[in-house]
XYZ file of C-alpha atoms in Angstrom:
346
model
C 0.041 -0.012 -0.020
C 1.216 3.420 -0.802
C 2.429 5.658 1.917
C -0.235 8.544 2.522
C 0.878 12.035 3.055
C -0.697 13.546 6.206
C -0.852 17.161 7.544
C -1.853 17.077 11.311
C -3.881 20.108 12.605
C -4.186 19.723 16.383
C -4.193 21.338 19.901
C -1.557 19.091 21.630
C -2.915 17.781 25.020
C -2.352 14.227 26.250
C -4.174 12.369 23.510
C -2.763 14.680 20.826
C 0.718 13.830 21.914
C -0.138 10.161 21.339
C -1.656 11.056 17.894
C 1.579 12.934 17.045
C 3.653 9.789 17.589
C 1.211 7.529 15.842
C 1.313 9.908 12.785
C 5.122 10.355 12.947
C 5.982 6.512 13.363
C 3.504 4.807 11.368
C 5.066 3.182 8.315
C 1.889 4.041 6.342
C 2.127 7.608 6.684
C 4.403 10.567 5.680
C 3.903 13.443 8.158
C 4.298 16.773 6.167
C 3.824 19.100 9.077
C 1.772 20.137 12.114
C -0.403 23.271 12.680
C -1.832 24.156 16.162
C -5.022 25.874 17.323
C -6.274 27.043 20.491
C -8.829 24.713 22.320
C -7.334 22.407 24.939
C -5.095 25.311 25.794
C -4.157 28.793 24.310
C -2.403 28.516 21.057
C 1.030 29.490 22.366
C 0.863 26.531 24.743
C -0.364 24.105 22.240
C 2.352 25.106 19.891
C 5.001 24.626 22.470
C 3.619 21.328 23.182
C 3.797 20.230 19.493
C 7.231 21.309 19.312
C 8.375 19.752 22.481
C 6.684 16.418 21.610
C 8.104 16.244 18.072
C 11.587 16.830 19.476
C 11.185 14.494 22.372
C 10.528 11.589 19.850
C 13.212 12.531 17.442
C 11.150 14.210 14.702
C 12.957 17.534 14.656
C 12.630 17.716 10.774
C 8.800 18.269 11.037
C 7.864 21.840 11.129
C 5.310 23.256 13.288
C 3.136 26.445 12.619
C 1.171 28.404 14.988
C -2.513 28.522 14.000
C -5.528 30.516 15.126
C -5.714 31.846 18.643
C -9.565 32.245 18.636
C -12.513 31.004 16.760
C -13.766 32.543 13.452
C -16.716 34.548 15.086
C -16.634 33.834 18.772
C -14.710 36.133 21.166
C -12.469 33.520 22.608
C -11.692 29.849 22.543
C -12.989 27.404 25.160
C -10.052 25.852 27.032
C -9.868 22.654 28.930
C -7.388 22.908 31.830
C -9.582 20.512 33.943
C -8.558 17.813 31.677
C -5.011 18.740 30.337
C -3.771 21.009 32.945
C -2.516 24.566 32.874
C 0.285 23.671 30.308
C -2.020 21.434 28.194
C 0.359 18.630 28.821
C 0.594 18.452 32.708
C 2.043 15.608 34.568
C 0.597 13.888 37.709
C 2.201 16.529 40.025
C 1.020 19.537 37.755
C 3.142 21.543 35.396
C 5.159 20.508 32.407
C 6.726 17.072 31.992
C 8.159 17.373 28.448
C 11.733 18.657 28.093
C 11.703 22.076 26.342
C 13.046 21.855 22.882
C 14.076 25.288 22.271
C 13.018 25.212 18.617
C 10.576 27.828 17.367
C 7.490 27.581 15.053
C 7.711 28.140 11.391
C 6.937 31.774 10.403
C 3.722 32.776 8.559
C 0.080 32.197 8.808
C -1.040 28.651 9.344
C -3.403 28.401 6.468
C -0.793 29.802 4.026
C 1.883 27.352 5.249
C -0.614 24.472 5.090
C -1.647 25.202 1.637
C 1.905 25.549 0.278
C 2.827 22.288 1.687
C -0.204 20.489 0.488
C 0.071 22.101 -3.038
C 3.634 21.155 -3.229
C 3.126 17.584 -2.314
C 0.039 17.144 -4.420
C 2.008 18.680 -7.376
C 4.451 15.831 -7.060
C 1.810 13.026 -6.508
C -1.628 14.161 -7.867
C -2.879 10.682 -8.015
C -3.333 10.757 -4.177
C -4.997 13.374 -2.105
C -3.079 14.678 1.115
C -4.905 13.645 4.235
C -5.726 16.570 6.519
C -6.284 15.178 9.988
C -7.913 17.564 12.547
C -7.925 16.741 16.171
C -8.807 20.144 17.638
C -11.029 23.019 16.701
C -11.495 23.419 12.928
C -10.628 27.124 12.580
C -7.281 26.399 10.747
C -9.254 23.979 8.414
C -11.991 26.383 7.769
C -9.635 29.221 6.917
C -7.726 27.012 4.583
C -10.870 26.073 2.690
C -12.091 29.657 2.520
C -8.834 31.153 1.518
C -7.882 28.456 -0.924
C -11.102 26.745 -2.198
C -9.013 24.908 -4.771
C -7.433 22.853 -1.976
C -10.862 20.946 -1.954
C -9.554 19.021 -4.903
C -6.180 18.042 -3.222
C -7.263 16.966 0.193
C -9.515 14.475 2.248
C -10.276 15.595 5.848
C -10.668 13.329 8.831
C -11.655 14.808 12.066
C -11.731 13.668 15.725
C -14.958 15.387 16.753
C -18.637 15.409 17.069
C -21.080 13.082 18.596
C -24.148 11.202 17.478
C -25.861 11.737 20.645
C -24.533 12.735 24.066
C -21.731 15.255 24.135
C -18.754 15.779 26.612
C -18.438 19.361 27.221
C -22.160 20.075 26.555
C -25.310 18.105 26.738
C -25.062 17.201 22.882
C -21.785 19.028 21.984
C -18.426 17.431 21.595
C -15.516 19.776 22.475
C -13.559 20.249 19.441
C -16.788 21.284 17.522
C -18.155 23.275 20.390
C -15.044 25.532 20.416
C -15.652 26.759 16.800
C -18.986 25.679 15.467
C -18.859 28.222 12.513
C -15.614 26.820 11.407
C -16.950 23.336 11.714
C -19.980 24.432 9.513
C -17.496 25.740 6.809
C -15.674 22.430 6.804
C -18.901 20.234 6.672
C -20.318 22.274 3.777
C -17.245 22.475 1.738
C -17.863 19.501 -0.309
C -14.417 17.965 0.464
C -14.340 14.195 1.247
C -14.970 14.098 5.009
C -14.611 11.565 7.696
C -15.774 12.078 11.320
C -14.691 9.842 14.100
C -17.107 10.815 16.961
C -17.112 10.292 20.791
C -19.082 7.169 20.438
C -16.134 5.470 18.822
C -13.210 7.243 20.725
C -14.797 6.409 23.922
C -14.052 2.727 23.184
C -10.241 3.439 22.908
C -9.726 3.099 26.619
C -6.080 3.027 27.829
C -7.031 0.401 30.517
C -4.477 -0.898 32.890
C -4.273 -4.146 30.919
C -3.339 -1.940 27.744
C -0.737 0.073 29.608
C 0.742 -3.064 31.008
C 1.218 -4.300 27.402
C 2.566 -0.883 26.439
C 5.233 -0.866 29.020
C 6.232 -4.418 29.278
C 6.830 -4.716 25.436
C 10.498 -4.800 24.512
C 11.949 -7.030 27.235
C 11.961 -7.414 31.005
C 13.311 -4.807 33.544
C 12.519 -1.208 34.048
C 10.848 0.806 31.312
C 12.846 3.421 29.181
C 12.850 6.964 30.031
C 10.539 7.667 27.074
C 7.992 5.021 28.102
C 8.299 6.295 31.740
C 7.286 9.764 30.506
C 4.382 8.438 28.546
C 3.302 6.621 31.518
C 3.229 9.941 33.650
C 1.214 11.656 30.745
C -1.389 8.762 30.593
C -1.690 8.622 34.349
C -2.488 12.349 34.594
C -4.899 11.914 31.691
C -6.750 8.955 33.418
C -6.895 10.927 36.739
C -8.581 13.938 35.281
C -10.949 11.811 33.086
C -12.001 9.971 36.260
C -12.566 13.230 38.189
C -14.406 14.997 35.622
C -16.301 12.275 33.681
C -16.221 9.300 36.049
C -14.245 7.077 33.681
C -12.872 4.341 35.865
C -11.335 2.019 33.219
C -8.777 4.471 32.030
C -8.824 7.577 29.751
C -9.941 7.413 26.164
C -7.275 8.211 23.613
C -9.586 10.273 21.343
C -7.284 11.745 18.727
C -5.214 8.769 17.673
C -8.471 7.200 16.579
C -8.588 9.819 13.721
C -4.953 8.945 12.780
C -5.964 5.175 12.689
C -8.877 5.784 10.492
C -6.429 7.023 7.928
C -3.882 4.332 8.565
C -6.330 1.409 8.664
C -9.868 2.331 7.689
C -10.710 -1.395 7.464
C -10.866 -1.569 11.239
C -13.734 0.763 11.282
C -17.319 0.565 10.358
C -18.498 3.695 8.437
C -21.766 5.127 7.498
C -22.304 7.987 4.916
C -24.927 10.328 6.235
C -25.802 14.031 6.486
C -24.310 15.926 9.203
C -25.219 19.537 9.942
C -23.531 21.846 12.518
C -25.759 23.841 14.991
C -24.412 27.364 15.335
C -27.408 29.340 16.632
C -28.799 27.640 19.693
C -27.770 28.865 23.075
C -28.276 25.307 24.410
C -26.731 23.340 21.560
C -24.237 25.511 19.610
C -21.628 23.013 18.382
C -23.793 20.070 17.977
C -23.317 17.599 15.170
C -26.815 16.917 13.960
C -26.468 13.426 12.394
C -29.188 12.050 10.083
C -28.806 8.474 11.219
C -32.167 7.457 9.959
C -31.477 8.990 6.510
C -34.437 11.291 6.422
C -32.814 14.442 5.184
C -33.178 15.481 1.652
C -29.761 17.298 1.877
C -26.711 15.560 0.203
C -24.842 13.191 2.444
C -21.653 15.053 3.356
C -19.740 12.838 5.874
C -18.554 9.442 6.439
C -19.075 8.753 10.074
C -17.340 6.034 12.037
C -19.871 3.862 13.841
C -17.568 1.237 15.353
C -13.881 0.515 15.676
C -11.936 -2.823 16.271
C -10.454 -1.822 19.429
C -7.864 -4.571 19.618
C -6.656 -3.586 16.061
C -6.479 -0.010 17.186
C -4.268 -0.854 20.056
C -2.034 -2.945 17.892
C -1.421 0.082 15.782
C -0.901 2.366 18.912
C 1.471 -0.191 20.702
C 3.493 -0.744 17.435
C 3.965 3.088 17.097
C 4.953 3.554 20.877
C 7.548 0.764 20.373
C 8.871 2.362 17.152
C 9.146 5.746 18.937
C 10.853 4.070 21.959
C 13.643 2.869 19.557
C 14.123 6.326 18.154
C 13.566 8.644 21.037
C 16.826 10.687 21.796
C 16.192 10.588 25.535
C 16.776 6.826 25.480
C 20.094 7.164 23.856
C 23.176 7.082 26.165
C 24.237 10.628 26.852
C 28.045 11.426 26.915
C 29.523 12.176 30.277
C 29.996 15.990 31.076
C 33.875 15.667 30.736
C 33.406 14.002 27.265
C 30.866 16.540 26.159
C 33.185 19.474 27.068
C 36.069 17.765 25.259
C 33.846 17.433 22.165
C 33.012 21.106 22.375
C 36.599 22.121 22.662
């Protein structure tokens, strides 16, 4: 199977960090770049988290561009510190746990940088659309489509977002769509091939103690590597906040990697093509994904909605990517003694 080019648009919190390593270390994907948006945290923090995560896992060649700091029409982005902490990637004791990379984001506006990268790759391989995977608010994606309508012929979009029924940060609203409903409406009405992986599916991707046991025991006996120890800290914090806020007792759901998995291995999902509209007006339900599950709407079907996922197959993809990352992570490599490092510098 041909390797698929992917651009990841995200708001790096704990599950986004796992999506980054899955996108970066799946042999089925070529990660072209990363753009960030405000939602889990302010965009300056989500951008720092993306840079730090990429450098942590040895992908320093992947550029990051800072995207939108606020929704298209609303005064400010919703944030989620109760789930992801004040940094967006807190550890169990609070505060940052990722080493600071020191690298800076790419210059320029996200929509322009995204378009140029997509256009350049598509120009070389016009037989295959670039996969735009969005795991945060859809503000950057909407601006990309509004500024460059021709990009609709170059991309497919897969989002982690929406819900067929009950929401998470609202009665019927999923967080990513709720942050910027107007942007979501632009994306859903753009006519671009669109796949939605909703809460009903991502809530099955639970990082249970059994799954984590497999993740941290793979690769041999003995103590886990520094990289896997850090992953354990991140997932421990994530599980704790999910338990406190939502009452999840079996482990936190890794929402965002499910969207990456839908690009890597669509065969492990059951999809249904349906009409999905975005509620933007109601004070009670702005951000709801109104899914025509009974196919009663006369409007064109515009979205392939994931209804089920083979959870075991998902975790095989995820665990393989963690193992591949573990082999490449610079923090696992032996570091020269201070005397040796000083001699090399001299």
